[in-house]
Amino acid sequence: MVSKSEVKFIRSLALGKFRNKHKQFVAEGLKIVEEMVLTGGFKYKLFVSVSQLGKLSPNLGHVNFEVVSDNEMKQMSQLTTPPGVLAVVDIPDYSFSLAEMKTGLHVVLDGIRDPGNLGTIIRTAEWFGIQHIFISPDTVDPFHPKVVQATMGSVFRVQLHETELSSFLHQCQNDGFKVYGAVMDGANIYQTTLKTVGAFLVIGSESHGISDAIKTLIKHPVSIPAYTSGAVRTESLNASVATAILLAEFRRLGA
Amino acid sequence: MVSKSEVKFIRSLALGKFRNKHKQFVAEGLKIVEEMVLTGGFKYKLFVSVSQLGKLSPNLGHVNFEVVSDNEMKQMSQLTTPPGVLAVVDIPDYSFSLAEMKTGLHVVLDGIRDPGNLGTIIRTAEWFGIQHIFISPDTVDPFHPKVVQATMGSVFRVQLHETELSSFLHQCQNDGFKVYGAVMDGANIYQTTLKTVGAFLVIGSESHGISDAIKTLIKHPVSIPAYTSGAVRTESLNASVATAILLAEFRRLGA
Protein backbone atom coordinates (compact mmCIF):
# COMPACT_ATOMS: atom_id res chain seq x y z
CA MET A 1 0.00 0.00 0.00
CA VAL A 2 1.47 3.31 -1.06
CA SER A 3 0.54 6.39 0.98
CA LYS A 4 -0.94 9.54 -0.47
CA SER A 5 2.05 11.54 0.69
CA GLU A 6 4.41 9.12 -1.06
CA VAL A 7 2.44 9.44 -4.30
CA LYS A 8 2.64 13.20 -3.93
CA PHE A 9 6.37 13.03 -3.25
CA ILE A 10 7.04 10.90 -6.31
CA ARG A 11 4.97 13.20 -8.43
CA SER A 12 6.99 16.17 -7.16
CA LEU A 13 10.16 14.67 -8.66
CA ALA A 14 8.90 15.83 -12.05
CA LEU A 15 10.34 19.18 -11.03
CA GLY A 16 14.07 19.88 -10.97
CA LYS A 17 13.99 21.67 -7.63
CA PHE A 18 12.60 18.60 -5.88
CA ARG A 19 15.06 16.28 -7.66
CA ASN A 20 17.87 18.54 -6.45
CA LYS A 21 16.48 18.71 -2.94
CA HIS A 22 15.90 15.00 -2.48
CA LYS A 23 18.67 13.73 -4.80
CA GLN A 24 16.23 11.33 -6.40
CA PHE A 25 14.64 11.00 -9.83
CA VAL A 26 12.01 8.88 -11.55
CA ALA A 27 12.67 6.28 -14.25
CA GLU A 28 9.61 4.89 -16.02
CA GLY A 29 8.92 2.05 -18.40
CA LEU A 30 9.89 -1.61 -18.41
CA LYS A 31 12.88 -1.14 -20.70
CA ILE A 32 14.44 1.75 -18.76
CA VAL A 33 13.86 0.12 -15.37
CA GLU A 34 15.27 -3.18 -16.63
CA GLU A 35 18.38 -1.39 -17.83
CA MET A 36 18.82 0.12 -14.36
CA VAL A 37 18.40 -3.23 -12.63
CA LEU A 38 20.69 -5.06 -15.05
CA THR A 39 23.34 -2.34 -14.82
CA GLY A 40 23.27 -2.62 -11.05
CA GLY A 41 24.63 -0.45 -8.25
CA PHE A 42 21.60 1.81 -7.95
CA LYS A 43 19.54 2.45 -4.84
CA TYR A 44 15.90 2.51 -5.86
CA LYS A 45 12.31 1.72 -4.98
CA LEU A 46 10.17 0.06 -7.63
CA PHE A 47 6.42 0.33 -8.20
CA VAL A 48 4.37 -1.81 -10.58
CA SER A 49 0.71 -1.23 -11.40
CA VAL A 50 -1.78 -4.10 -11.05
CA SER A 51 -2.50 -4.28 -14.76
CA GLN A 52 1.21 -4.55 -15.58
CA LEU A 53 1.94 -7.40 -13.17
CA GLY A 54 1.67 -10.20 -15.71
CA LYS A 55 3.90 -8.42 -18.17
CA LEU A 56 7.10 -8.17 -16.14
CA SER A 57 10.07 -9.77 -17.84
CA PRO A 58 12.25 -12.46 -16.23
CA ASN A 59 14.93 -9.77 -15.78
CA LEU A 60 12.85 -8.31 -12.98
CA GLY A 61 11.98 -11.67 -11.46
CA HIS A 62 14.25 -11.37 -8.43
CA VAL A 63 13.50 -7.72 -7.74
CA ASN A 64 11.36 -6.39 -4.90
CA PHE A 65 8.55 -4.07 -5.87
CA GLU A 66 5.38 -2.61 -4.49
CA VAL A 67 2.11 -3.20 -6.31
CA VAL A 68 -0.03 -0.10 -6.78
CA SER A 69 -3.43 0.45 -8.34
CA ASP A 70 -3.63 1.80 -11.87
CA ASN A 71 -5.01 5.00 -10.44
CA GLU A 72 -2.12 5.41 -8.01
CA MET A 73 0.33 4.77 -10.86
CA LYS A 74 -1.39 7.41 -12.92
CA GLN A 75 -0.91 9.92 -10.11
CA MET A 76 2.77 9.05 -9.68
CA SER A 77 3.60 8.96 -13.35
CA GLN A 78 5.10 11.82 -15.30
CA LEU A 79 3.84 10.43 -18.59
CA THR A 80 0.46 10.87 -20.26
CA THR A 81 0.20 7.12 -20.77
CA PRO A 82 1.85 5.59 -17.69
CA PRO A 83 3.78 2.45 -18.66
CA GLY A 84 2.94 0.92 -15.26
CA VAL A 85 6.53 0.37 -14.13
CA LEU A 86 8.14 3.20 -12.18
CA ALA A 87 11.31 3.43 -10.13
CA VAL A 88 12.35 6.17 -7.74
CA VAL A 89 16.12 6.19 -8.01
CA ASP A 90 18.82 7.88 -5.94
CA ILE A 91 20.84 10.22 -8.15
CA PRO A 92 24.28 8.63 -8.40
CA ASP A 93 27.22 10.63 -7.16
CA TYR A 94 30.14 9.93 -9.48
CA SER A 95 33.68 10.90 -8.79
CA PHE A 96 36.45 11.14 -11.36
CA SER A 97 40.19 11.42 -11.47
CA LEU A 98 41.89 13.31 -14.27
CA ALA A 99 44.87 11.00 -13.93
CA GLU A 100 42.72 7.97 -14.69
CA MET A 101 41.01 9.80 -17.54
CA LYS A 102 44.30 10.26 -19.42
CA THR A 103 43.64 7.23 -21.63
CA GLY A 104 40.12 8.21 -22.67
CA LEU A 105 38.03 10.48 -24.83
CA HIS A 106 35.46 12.50 -22.88
CA VAL A 107 32.53 14.75 -23.73
CA VAL A 108 31.77 18.23 -22.39
CA LEU A 109 28.36 19.85 -22.91
CA ASP A 110 28.09 23.63 -22.73
CA GLY A 111 24.44 24.65 -22.44
CA ILE A 112 22.42 21.90 -24.14
CA ARG A 113 18.81 22.90 -23.48
CA ASP A 114 16.65 20.31 -25.21
CA PRO A 115 15.99 17.17 -23.12
CA GLY A 116 15.69 15.01 -26.25
CA ASN A 117 19.07 16.21 -27.48
CA LEU A 118 20.77 15.56 -24.14
CA GLY A 119 19.24 12.11 -23.88
CA THR A 120 20.31 11.24 -27.41
CA ILE A 121 23.83 12.53 -26.74
CA ILE A 122 24.14 10.33 -23.63
CA ARG A 123 22.86 7.29 -25.58
CA THR A 124 25.25 7.97 -28.47
CA ALA A 125 28.15 8.59 -26.10
CA GLU A 126 27.69 5.17 -24.54
CA TRP A 127 27.64 3.56 -27.99
CA PHE A 128 31.01 5.13 -28.67
CA GLY A 129 32.48 4.06 -25.35
CA ILE A 130 32.48 7.45 -23.62
CA GLN A 131 32.52 6.99 -19.83
CA HIS A 132 32.43 10.59 -18.60
CA ILE A 133 30.28 13.52 -19.68
CA PHE A 134 30.84 16.92 -18.05
CA ILE A 135 27.89 19.27 -18.21
CA SER A 136 27.64 22.99 -17.54
CA PRO A 137 25.22 24.17 -14.85
CA ASP A 138 22.98 25.69 -17.56
CA THR A 139 22.60 22.37 -19.41
CA VAL A 140 19.22 20.69 -18.90
CA ASP A 141 19.10 18.34 -15.89
CA PRO A 142 20.18 14.85 -17.04
CA PHE A 143 17.61 13.36 -14.66
CA HIS A 144 14.74 15.27 -16.27
CA PRO A 145 12.15 12.60 -17.24
CA LYS A 146 12.44 13.32 -20.98
CA VAL A 147 16.22 12.99 -20.83
CA VAL A 148 16.05 9.71 -18.94
CA GLN A 149 13.56 8.40 -21.53
CA ALA A 150 15.65 9.47 -24.53
CA THR A 151 18.80 7.79 -23.18
CA MET A 152 17.08 4.38 -23.42
CA GLY A 153 18.99 3.35 -20.30
CA SER A 154 22.41 4.85 -21.05
CA VAL A 155 21.83 7.40 -18.28
CA PHE A 156 22.62 4.54 -15.88
CA ARG A 157 25.96 3.73 -17.48
CA VAL A 158 27.60 6.98 -18.54
CA GLN A 159 28.99 9.01 -15.64
CA LEU A 160 27.55 12.50 -15.62
CA HIS A 161 29.30 15.35 -13.82
CA GLU A 162 27.88 18.84 -13.44
CA THR A 163 30.85 21.20 -13.40
CA GLU A 164 31.68 24.83 -13.88
CA LEU A 165 33.36 24.29 -17.25
CA SER A 166 35.72 27.23 -17.45
CA SER A 167 38.00 26.32 -14.55
CA PHE A 168 37.61 22.62 -15.25
CA LEU A 169 38.78 22.86 -18.86
CA HIS A 170 41.56 25.21 -17.84
CA GLN A 171 42.87 22.58 -15.46
CA CYS A 172 42.49 19.84 -18.08
CA GLN A 173 44.62 21.81 -20.51
CA ASN A 174 47.28 22.37 -17.88
CA ASP A 175 47.25 18.62 -17.32
CA GLY A 176 48.02 18.01 -21.00
CA PHE A 177 44.57 17.05 -22.27
CA LYS A 178 43.61 18.12 -25.78
CA VAL A 179 40.41 20.16 -25.89
CA TYR A 180 38.43 19.87 -29.14
CA GLY A 181 35.28 21.85 -29.74
CA ALA A 182 32.56 21.77 -32.39
CA VAL A 183 32.63 25.23 -33.95
CA MET A 184 31.11 26.40 -37.25
CA ASP A 185 34.43 27.62 -38.68
CA GLY A 186 36.58 24.89 -37.12
CA ALA A 187 39.02 22.71 -39.01
CA ASN A 188 37.44 20.11 -41.30
CA ILE A 189 37.40 16.93 -39.19
CA TYR A 190 38.49 14.88 -42.18
CA GLN A 191 41.56 17.04 -42.72
CA THR A 192 42.81 17.34 -39.17
CA THR A 193 44.49 15.02 -36.70
CA LEU A 194 42.15 13.81 -33.99
CA LYS A 195 43.81 12.53 -30.86
CA THR A 196 41.58 9.99 -29.17
CA VAL A 197 43.57 9.57 -25.98
CA GLY A 198 43.44 12.17 -23.22
CA ALA A 199 41.01 14.36 -25.08
CA PHE A 200 37.80 16.28 -24.51
CA LEU A 201 35.18 17.11 -27.12
CA VAL A 202 33.14 20.21 -26.25
CA ILE A 203 29.65 20.64 -27.74
CA GLY A 204 27.79 23.93 -27.43
CA SER A 205 24.14 24.85 -27.12
CA GLU A 206 21.55 24.38 -29.87
CA SER A 207 21.08 28.07 -30.57
CA HIS A 208 24.34 29.75 -29.61
CA GLY A 209 27.01 27.07 -29.86
CA ILE A 210 29.90 27.13 -27.42
CA SER A 211 29.79 30.14 -25.07
CA ASP A 212 32.43 32.87 -25.44
CA ALA A 213 34.06 32.07 -22.09
CA ILE A 214 34.60 28.45 -23.12
CA LYS A 215 35.54 29.20 -26.73
CA THR A 216 38.82 30.76 -25.63
CA LEU A 217 39.74 27.41 -24.09
CA ILE A 218 39.15 25.42 -27.29
CA LYS A 219 42.59 24.89 -28.74
CA HIS A 220 41.33 22.53 -31.44
CA PRO A 221 38.14 23.82 -33.08
CA VAL A 222 36.67 21.27 -35.49
CA SER A 223 33.70 21.21 -37.86
CA ILE A 224 31.77 18.81 -40.04
CA PRO A 225 31.87 19.81 -43.71
CA ALA A 226 28.53 20.23 -45.50
CA TYR A 227 28.38 18.33 -48.77
CA THR A 228 27.61 21.23 -51.06
CA SER A 229 28.44 24.82 -50.43
CA GLY A 230 26.35 27.23 -52.49
CA ALA A 231 23.02 25.45 -52.70
CA VAL A 232 22.65 24.37 -49.10
CA ARG A 233 20.94 26.90 -46.88
CA THR A 234 21.09 24.83 -43.68
CA GLU A 235 23.23 26.71 -41.23
CA SER A 236 24.02 23.93 -38.86
CA LEU A 237 23.38 20.40 -37.73
CA ASN A 238 21.32 19.46 -34.70
CA ALA A 239 23.55 19.32 -31.58
CA SER A 240 23.06 15.60 -31.00
CA VAL A 241 23.68 14.83 -34.67
CA ALA A 242 26.90 16.86 -34.66
CA THR A 243 28.07 15.09 -31.51
CA ALA A 244 27.35 11.72 -33.10
CA ILE A 245 29.24 12.41 -36.32
CA LEU A 246 32.24 13.77 -34.42
CA LEU A 247 32.36 10.84 -31.99
CA ALA A 248 32.04 8.37 -34.88
CA GLU A 249 35.00 10.01 -36.60
CA PHE A 250 37.12 10.04 -33.42
CA ARG A 251 36.40 6.32 -33.03
CA ARG A 252 36.97 5.46 -36.69
CA LEU A 253 40.46 6.94 -36.41
CA GLY A 254 41.18 5.45 -33.03
CA ALA A 255 40.00 1.95 -34.01
CA MET B 1 -9.28 41.11 -40.79
CA VAL B 2 -9.25 37.34 -40.52
CA SER B 3 -12.61 35.59 -40.27
CA LYS B 4 -13.54 33.17 -37.52
CA SER B 5 -13.97 30.39 -40.04
CA GLU B 6 -10.48 31.03 -41.42
CA VAL B 7 -8.99 30.86 -37.92
CA LYS B 8 -10.84 27.61 -37.39
CA PHE B 9 -9.62 26.27 -40.73
CA ILE B 10 -5.98 27.10 -39.96
CA ARG B 11 -6.29 25.53 -36.56
CA SER B 12 -7.67 22.35 -38.16
CA LEU B 13 -4.41 21.91 -40.10
CA ALA B 14 -2.85 20.67 -36.86
CA LEU B 15 -4.47 17.36 -37.78
CA GLY B 16 -3.14 15.14 -40.54
CA LYS B 17 -6.55 14.38 -42.00
CA PHE B 18 -7.18 18.07 -42.68
CA ARG B 19 -3.68 18.59 -44.08
CA ASN B 20 -4.33 15.68 -46.45
CA LYS B 21 -7.75 16.95 -47.40
CA HIS B 22 -6.75 20.54 -48.10
CA LYS B 23 -3.15 19.86 -49.18
CA GLN B 24 -1.94 22.64 -46.91
CA PHE B 25 0.13 22.85 -43.76
CA VAL B 26 1.20 25.43 -41.21
CA ALA B 27 4.73 26.77 -40.75
CA GLU B 28 5.35 28.90 -37.66
CA GLY B 29 8.12 31.12 -36.40
CA LEU B 30 10.18 33.86 -38.02
CA LYS B 31 13.11 31.60 -38.87
CA ILE B 32 11.04 28.85 -40.54
CA VAL B 33 8.86 31.31 -42.46
CA GLU B 34 11.92 33.25 -43.61
CA GLU B 35 13.48 30.05 -44.88
CA MET B 36 10.34 29.36 -46.90
CA VAL B 37 10.27 32.84 -48.39
CA LEU B 38 13.99 32.86 -49.17
CA THR B 39 13.82 29.38 -50.72
CA GLY B 40 10.99 30.54 -52.96
CA GLY B 41 8.49 28.70 -55.11
CA PHE B 42 5.88 28.16 -52.41
CA LYS B 43 2.27 29.24 -52.48
CA TYR B 44 1.37 30.55 -49.05
CA LYS B 45 -0.58 33.03 -46.98
CA LEU B 46 1.23 34.80 -44.17
CA PHE B 47 -0.16 36.08 -40.87
CA VAL B 48 1.69 38.29 -38.39
CA SER B 49 0.42 39.22 -34.94
CA VAL B 50 0.28 42.88 -33.91
CA SER B 51 2.91 42.49 -31.21
CA GLN B 52 5.35 40.89 -33.66
CA LEU B 53 5.05 43.60 -36.33
CA GLY B 54 8.14 45.57 -35.31
CA LYS B 55 10.29 42.45 -35.17
CA LEU B 56 10.05 41.30 -38.76
CA SER B 57 13.41 40.99 -40.45
CA PRO B 58 14.34 42.74 -43.73
CA ASN B 59 14.01 39.32 -45.41
CA LEU B 60 10.26 39.61 -45.10
CA GLY B 61 10.18 43.28 -46.12
CA HIS B 62 8.71 42.70 -49.59
CA VAL B 63 6.23 40.03 -48.53
CA ASN B 64 2.47 40.49 -48.22
CA PHE B 65 0.94 39.50 -44.94
CA GLU B 66 -2.20 39.96 -42.94
CA VAL B 67 -2.01 41.49 -39.47
CA VAL B 68 -4.00 39.65 -36.82
CA SER B 69 -4.57 40.30 -33.13
CA ASP B 70 -2.52 38.40 -30.59
CA ASN B 71 -5.66 36.57 -29.60
CA GLU B 72 -6.42 35.50 -33.17
CA MET B 73 -2.81 34.33 -33.55
CA LYS B 74 -3.15 32.31 -30.37
CA GLN B 75 -6.21 30.57 -31.80
CA MET B 76 -4.49 29.78 -35.11
CA SER B 77 -1.22 28.65 -33.61
CA GLN B 78 -0.30 25.06 -32.96
CA LEU B 79 2.29 26.06 -30.39
CA THR B 80 1.85 26.77 -26.68
CA THR B 81 3.78 30.01 -27.07
CA PRO B 82 2.82 31.33 -30.52
CA PRO B 83 5.82 32.96 -32.18
CA GLY B 84 3.48 35.44 -33.88
CA VAL B 85 4.48 34.62 -37.48
CA LEU B 86 2.45 31.91 -39.19
CA ALA B 87 2.18 30.79 -42.80
CA VAL B 88 -0.40 28.50 -44.34
CA VAL B 89 1.53 26.77 -47.10
CA ASP B 90 0.40 24.60 -50.01
CA ILE B 91 1.99 21.16 -49.72
CA PRO B 92 4.44 20.96 -52.61
CA ASP B 93 3.93 18.22 -55.15
CA TYR B 94 7.35 17.02 -56.21
CA SER B 95 7.99 14.77 -59.15
CA PHE B 96 11.13 12.74 -59.72
CA SER B 97 12.80 10.84 -62.49
CA LEU B 98 14.91 7.79 -61.72
CA ALA B 99 17.01 8.57 -64.78
CA GLU B 100 17.96 11.96 -63.36
CA MET B 101 18.58 10.45 -59.95
CA LYS B 102 21.34 8.18 -61.27
CA THR B 103 24.07 10.58 -60.18
CA GLY B 104 22.85 11.03 -56.63
CA LEU B 105 22.59 9.48 -53.19
CA HIS B 106 19.04 9.32 -51.86
CA VAL B 107 17.38 8.47 -48.57
CA VAL B 108 14.46 6.09 -47.94
CA LEU B 109 12.60 6.07 -44.61
CA ASP B 110 10.68 2.96 -43.61
CA GLY B 111 8.35 3.75 -40.73
CA ILE B 112 9.96 6.63 -38.81
CA ARG B 113 7.38 7.50 -36.14
CA ASP B 114 8.89 10.29 -34.08
CA PRO B 115 8.35 13.78 -35.54
CA GLY B 116 11.58 15.07 -33.99
CA ASN B 117 13.55 12.25 -35.60
CA LEU B 118 12.01 12.84 -39.02
CA GLY B 119 12.64 16.58 -38.80
CA THR B 120 16.25 16.03 -37.77
CA ILE B 121 16.75 13.52 -40.60
CA ILE B 122 15.45 16.01 -43.17
CA ARG B 123 17.72 18.75 -41.76
CA THR B 124 20.74 16.44 -41.75
CA ALA B 125 19.94 15.17 -45.24
CA GLU B 126 20.04 18.70 -46.60
CA TRP B 127 23.39 19.32 -44.92
CA PHE B 128 24.75 16.31 -46.77
CA GLY B 129 23.32 17.37 -50.11
CA ILE B 130 20.48 14.84 -50.31
CA GLN B 131 17.76 16.11 -52.67
CA HIS B 132 15.19 13.31 -52.49
CA ILE B 133 13.76 11.47 -49.49
CA PHE B 134 11.26 8.66 -50.07
CA ILE B 135 8.99 7.89 -47.14
CA SER B 136 6.74 4.93 -46.46
CA PRO B 137 3.03 5.59 -45.89
CA ASP B 138 3.46 4.64 -42.20
CA THR B 139 6.18 7.24 -41.62
CA VAL B 140 5.01 10.31 -39.69
CA ASP B 141 3.64 13.10 -41.92
CA PRO B 142 6.55 15.39 -42.90
CA PHE B 143 4.21 18.36 -42.65
CA HIS B 144 3.32 17.59 -39.03
CA PRO B 145 4.06 20.82 -37.10
CA LYS B 146 6.77 19.20 -34.96
CA VAL B 147 8.51 17.84 -38.05
CA VAL B 148 8.42 21.22 -39.80
CA GLN B 149 9.88 22.84 -36.68
CA ALA B 150 12.67 20.29 -36.27
CA THR B 151 13.80 20.67 -39.91
CA MET B 152 14.72 24.33 -39.23
CA GLY B 153 13.60 25.11 -42.78
CA SER B 154 15.07 22.12 -44.63
CA VAL B 155 11.53 20.81 -45.21
CA PHE B 156 11.29 23.49 -47.91
CA ARG B 157 14.40 22.36 -49.74
CA VAL B 158 14.53 18.58 -49.63
CA GLN B 159 12.02 16.89 -51.93
CA LEU B 160 9.81 14.50 -49.99
CA HIS B 161 7.96 11.68 -51.75
CA GLU B 162 5.49 9.37 -50.04
CA THR B 163 5.75 6.02 -51.80
CA GLU B 164 4.91 2.40 -51.31
CA LEU B 165 8.52 1.35 -50.75
CA SER B 166 8.45 -2.28 -51.79
CA SER B 167 7.62 -1.84 -55.48
CA PHE B 168 9.63 1.38 -55.63
CA LEU B 169 12.86 -0.18 -54.37
CA HIS B 170 12.29 -3.20 -56.57
CA GLN B 171 12.19 -0.94 -59.59
CA CYS B 172 15.26 0.98 -58.41
CA GLN B 173 17.24 -2.22 -58.16
CA ASN B 174 16.15 -3.27 -61.65
CA ASP B 175 17.37 0.12 -62.82
CA GLY B 176 20.82 -0.56 -61.41
CA PHE B 177 20.69 1.50 -58.21
CA LYS B 178 22.51 0.18 -55.16
CA VAL B 179 20.24 -0.20 -52.14
CA TYR B 180 21.98 0.17 -48.78
CA GLY B 181 20.14 -0.30 -45.51
CA ALA B 182 21.01 0.34 -41.86
CA VAL B 183 20.74 -3.07 -40.20
CA MET B 184 22.08 -4.19 -36.80
CA ASP B 185 24.16 -7.03 -38.26
CA GLY B 186 25.12 -5.25 -41.48
CA ALA B 187 28.65 -4.87 -42.77
CA ASN B 188 30.86 -2.46 -40.81
CA ILE B 189 30.61 0.80 -42.77
CA TYR B 190 34.32 1.40 -42.35
CA GLN B 191 35.18 -1.95 -43.91
CA THR B 192 32.87 -1.93 -46.89
CA THR B 193 32.73 -0.07 -50.17
CA LEU B 194 30.11 2.66 -50.22
CA LYS B 195 28.99 3.77 -53.66
CA THR B 196 27.78 7.34 -53.51
CA VAL B 197 26.40 7.56 -57.03
CA GLY B 198 23.07 6.00 -57.94
CA ALA B 199 22.44 4.74 -54.44
CA PHE B 200 19.70 4.63 -51.84
CA LEU B 201 20.17 4.46 -48.08
CA VAL B 202 17.21 2.88 -46.27
CA ILE B 203 16.59 3.70 -42.58
CA GLY B 204 14.06 1.73 -40.55
CA SER B 205 11.76 2.62 -37.70
CA GLU B 206 12.92 3.52 -34.19
CA SER B 207 11.63 0.37 -32.54
CA HIS B 208 11.62 -2.32 -35.24
CA GLY B 209 14.21 -1.23 -37.79
CA ILE B 210 13.60 -1.98 -41.46
CA SER B 211 10.41 -3.99 -42.03
CA ASP B 212 10.70 -7.59 -43.23
CA ALA B 213 9.19 -6.85 -46.64
CA ILE B 214 11.81 -4.19 -47.31
CA LYS B 215 14.70 -6.09 -45.73
CA THR B 216 14.65 -8.63 -48.56
CA LEU B 217 15.35 -5.77 -50.98
CA ILE B 218 18.44 -4.53 -49.10
CA LYS B 219 21.37 -5.94 -51.05
CA HIS B 220 23.91 -3.96 -49.04
CA PRO B 221 23.19 -4.06 -45.31
CA VAL B 222 25.50 -1.77 -43.35
CA SER B 223 26.01 -0.97 -39.68
CA ILE B 224 27.89 1.46 -37.46
CA PRO B 225 30.33 -0.31 -35.16
CA ALA B 226 30.02 0.37 -31.43
CA TYR B 227 33.34 1.32 -29.84
CA THR B 228 33.50 -1.38 -27.22
CA SER B 229 31.82 -4.72 -27.41
CA GLY B 230 31.36 -6.37 -24.02
CA ALA B 231 30.83 -3.43 -21.71
CA VAL B 232 28.33 -1.48 -23.78
CA ARG B 233 24.73 -2.40 -23.18
CA THR B 234 23.23 0.10 -25.64
CA GLU B 235 21.48 -1.90 -28.29
CA SER B 236 21.20 0.72 -30.96
CA LEU B 237 21.60 4.31 -31.95
CA ASN B 238 18.72 6.74 -32.35
CA ALA B 239 17.38 6.63 -35.94
CA SER B 240 18.35 10.21 -36.77
CA VAL B 241 21.80 9.72 -35.28
CA ALA B 242 22.37 6.55 -37.31
CA THR B 243 21.25 8.32 -40.49
CA ALA B 244 23.63 11.18 -39.79
CA ILE B 245 26.67 8.99 -39.18
CA LEU B 246 25.96 6.95 -42.32
CA LEU B 247 25.42 10.00 -44.52
CA ALA B 248 28.60 11.59 -43.15
CA GLU B 249 30.54 8.46 -44.05
CA PHE B 250 29.05 8.26 -47.56
CA ARG B 251 30.04 11.89 -48.10
CA ARG B 252 33.51 11.51 -46.61
CA LEU B 253 34.24 8.76 -49.12
CA GLY B 254 32.60 10.54 -52.01
CA ALA B 255 34.33 13.85 -51.38
mmCIF file of C-alpha atoms in Angstrom, chain A residues 181-187 202 210 215 218 221-224:
data_model
loop_
_atom_site.group_PDB
_atom_site.id
_atom_site.type_symbol
_atom_site.label_atom_id
_atom_site.label_comp_id
_atom_site.label_asym_id
_atom_site.label_seq_id
_atom_site.Cartn_x
_atom_site.Cartn_y
_atom_site.Cartn_z
ATOM 1 C CA GLY A 181 35.278 21.847 -29.740
ATOM 2 C CA ALA A 182 32.560 21.775 -32.386
ATOM 3 C CA VAL A 183 32.632 25.231 -33.947
ATOM 4 C CA MET A 184 31.114 26.397 -37.251
ATOM 5 C CA ASP A 185 34.435 27.623 -38.677
ATOM 6 C CA GLY A 186 36.584 24.891 -37.116
ATOM 7 C CA ALA A 187 39.024 22.708 -39.014
ATOM 8 C CA VAL A 202 33.135 20.214 -26.254
ATOM 9 C CA ILE A 210 29.905 27.130 -27.418
ATOM 10 C CA LYS A 215 35.538 29.199 -26.735
ATOM 11 C CA ILE A 218 39.147 25.424 -27.289
ATOM 12 C CA PRO A 221 38.144 23.816 -33.084
ATOM 13 C CA VAL A 222 36.672 21.266 -35.494
ATOM 14 C CA SER A 223 33.699 21.213 -37.862
ATOM 15 C CA ILE A 224 31.767 18.808 -40.043
#
